[in-house]
Every structure is written in C-alpha cells, then in structure tokens.
C-alpha cells in the first residue's frame, strides 16, 4: 500500500503567461467590434418621424449633422427648440461658419458630395427648420436630407 505523507506542503504552480497576450488581444478585438462610436453627444431630444420610403446614405463620412429639438436639460436651457452643431448649441447665424468648417475639413474632391443631414424631433415647429434651410441656401449647401426611422407614417 502507498503511504501518504502529511507534513509536506505542495506549492501552487505559477500562472502560465504564454497565452496571456493572446487572451488580451482577443478581448481588445472583441470590444473594438461591438463598441459603437458616437460622433456627437446629444444635448437635444430627438424622436425622429417615421417614413416608409427611406434610403441609406452611401458615404456617411461626407455627412454633416444638424440636430434640432428640445434640450434634454430643460431646467438649464429652457423648453424651446434649440439647434445643436457637433457638441454645442448654436444659433441660425452659426450655421454658415459650421458649413465652412465642414468643407475645410474635407478634400477638394469630396466637398461636392458633402450632405447636410437634419436630425429633427417630430415635435419641432417648422419655422426653425425653415430658418436653417434658408441659411444653408445662403452658403450654397443645397444637398440636404432628413433623418427618419423606418416605419409607417400613420403611426
């Protein structure tokens, strides 16, 4: 029969670090794939209207977004509709400068394909949207679209 030794302590084997870097890179790649990158932090509520005839934009990197809606922090900014350009509130007069900055950030070839996309809350009055469109017309930004969510118009 075998004899068991009671007094000897066994050491815990060390962690194998050979595959540790592989595991870290797998986690890194996994989180890079599942993470979505938001272009701007929204300060306005956007509940886009529904539309049945929608098309996807081919080159989203050539789209400049203008957000119009009521501020999320109504106690700080009020409840009237506001315009947001990138990560800050703006007025109608700031739109010309915004479009010029967007054009300057693009190559000469890509400037002709630059699209201005409106992300507008469905409760916003049309007056502020018309003012924004008039300002875009002054700077020659004629290519615009309205962002919607897919669905029935009757909802």
XYZ file of C-alpha atoms in Angstrom, residues 11-122:
112
model
C 3.455 24.630 -3.929
C 0.844 26.147 -6.194
C 2.100 26.161 -9.774
C 2.607 29.588 -11.363
C 0.192 31.005 -13.918
C 1.168 30.280 -17.478
C 1.653 33.716 -19.033
C 2.481 32.451 -22.501
C -1.069 32.789 -23.799
C -1.943 35.839 -21.709
C -1.215 38.249 -24.563
C -3.449 36.236 -26.912
C -6.323 36.481 -24.469
C -5.835 40.218 -24.020
C -5.823 40.811 -27.780
C -8.969 38.702 -28.182
C -10.733 40.857 -25.579
C -9.450 44.028 -27.195
C -10.634 42.941 -30.638
C -14.000 41.842 -29.225
C -14.651 45.210 -27.589
C -13.489 47.105 -30.677
C -16.008 45.200 -32.791
C -19.025 45.569 -30.506
C -18.474 49.192 -29.490
C -20.246 51.879 -31.474
C -18.640 55.263 -31.727
C -20.974 58.195 -31.262
C -19.980 61.241 -33.265
C -21.631 63.831 -31.061
C -23.080 63.940 -27.584
C -26.730 64.831 -27.937
C -27.983 67.740 -25.869
C -31.417 67.736 -27.530
C -34.161 65.122 -27.579
C -34.551 63.544 -30.995
C -37.625 61.431 -31.671
C -37.350 61.157 -35.442
C -40.514 60.927 -37.525
C -41.365 57.707 -39.341
C -41.156 57.265 -43.098
C -41.894 54.427 -45.498
C -39.641 55.400 -48.406
C -36.188 55.590 -46.847
C -32.725 55.236 -48.339
C -29.391 54.702 -46.643
C -26.565 57.119 -47.276
C -23.624 55.567 -49.101
C -20.797 57.627 -47.617
C -21.582 58.628 -44.052
C -18.195 60.277 -43.658
C -19.400 63.022 -46.021
C -22.433 63.892 -43.898
C -22.659 66.868 -41.550
C -25.382 66.592 -38.942
C -27.590 69.375 -37.630
C -29.705 68.381 -34.632
C -32.874 70.306 -33.780
C -35.033 69.518 -30.768
C -35.920 70.475 -27.237
C -32.988 70.410 -24.806
C -32.606 67.352 -22.595
C -31.840 69.599 -19.620
C -34.911 71.828 -19.881
C -34.358 73.302 -16.424
C -30.989 74.649 -17.601
C -31.629 75.534 -21.269
C -35.410 76.050 -21.402
C -38.050 74.127 -23.316
C -37.853 75.968 -26.640
C -36.378 74.117 -29.638
C -32.622 74.528 -29.998
C -30.078 73.854 -32.743
C -27.070 71.670 -31.972
C -23.989 71.637 -34.193
C -21.460 68.977 -33.199
C -21.211 69.138 -29.393
C -22.611 72.594 -28.706
C -25.762 74.643 -29.006
C -25.815 77.183 -31.805
C -27.967 79.825 -33.432
C -29.066 80.116 -37.031
C -26.251 82.621 -37.622
C -23.631 79.997 -36.653
C -24.643 77.618 -39.444
C -22.662 79.369 -42.199
C -19.455 79.091 -40.185
C -20.247 75.442 -39.364
C -20.665 74.555 -43.055
C -17.431 76.357 -43.956
C -15.566 74.397 -41.266
C -17.034 71.130 -42.545
C -15.993 71.979 -46.097
C -12.488 72.945 -44.982
C -12.088 69.585 -43.238
C -12.783 67.710 -46.495
C -10.692 67.331 -49.621
C -11.479 69.436 -52.679
C -12.955 66.403 -54.442
C -15.192 65.387 -51.520
C -16.655 68.869 -50.987
C -19.052 68.423 -53.890
C -20.532 65.322 -52.222
C -20.990 66.885 -48.771
C -24.529 66.336 -47.486
C -26.197 68.136 -44.602
C -28.456 65.830 -42.633
C -31.213 67.099 -40.372
C -31.937 65.032 -37.291
C -35.079 66.730 -36.074
C -37.545 65.878 -33.337
C -41.001 65.339 -34.793
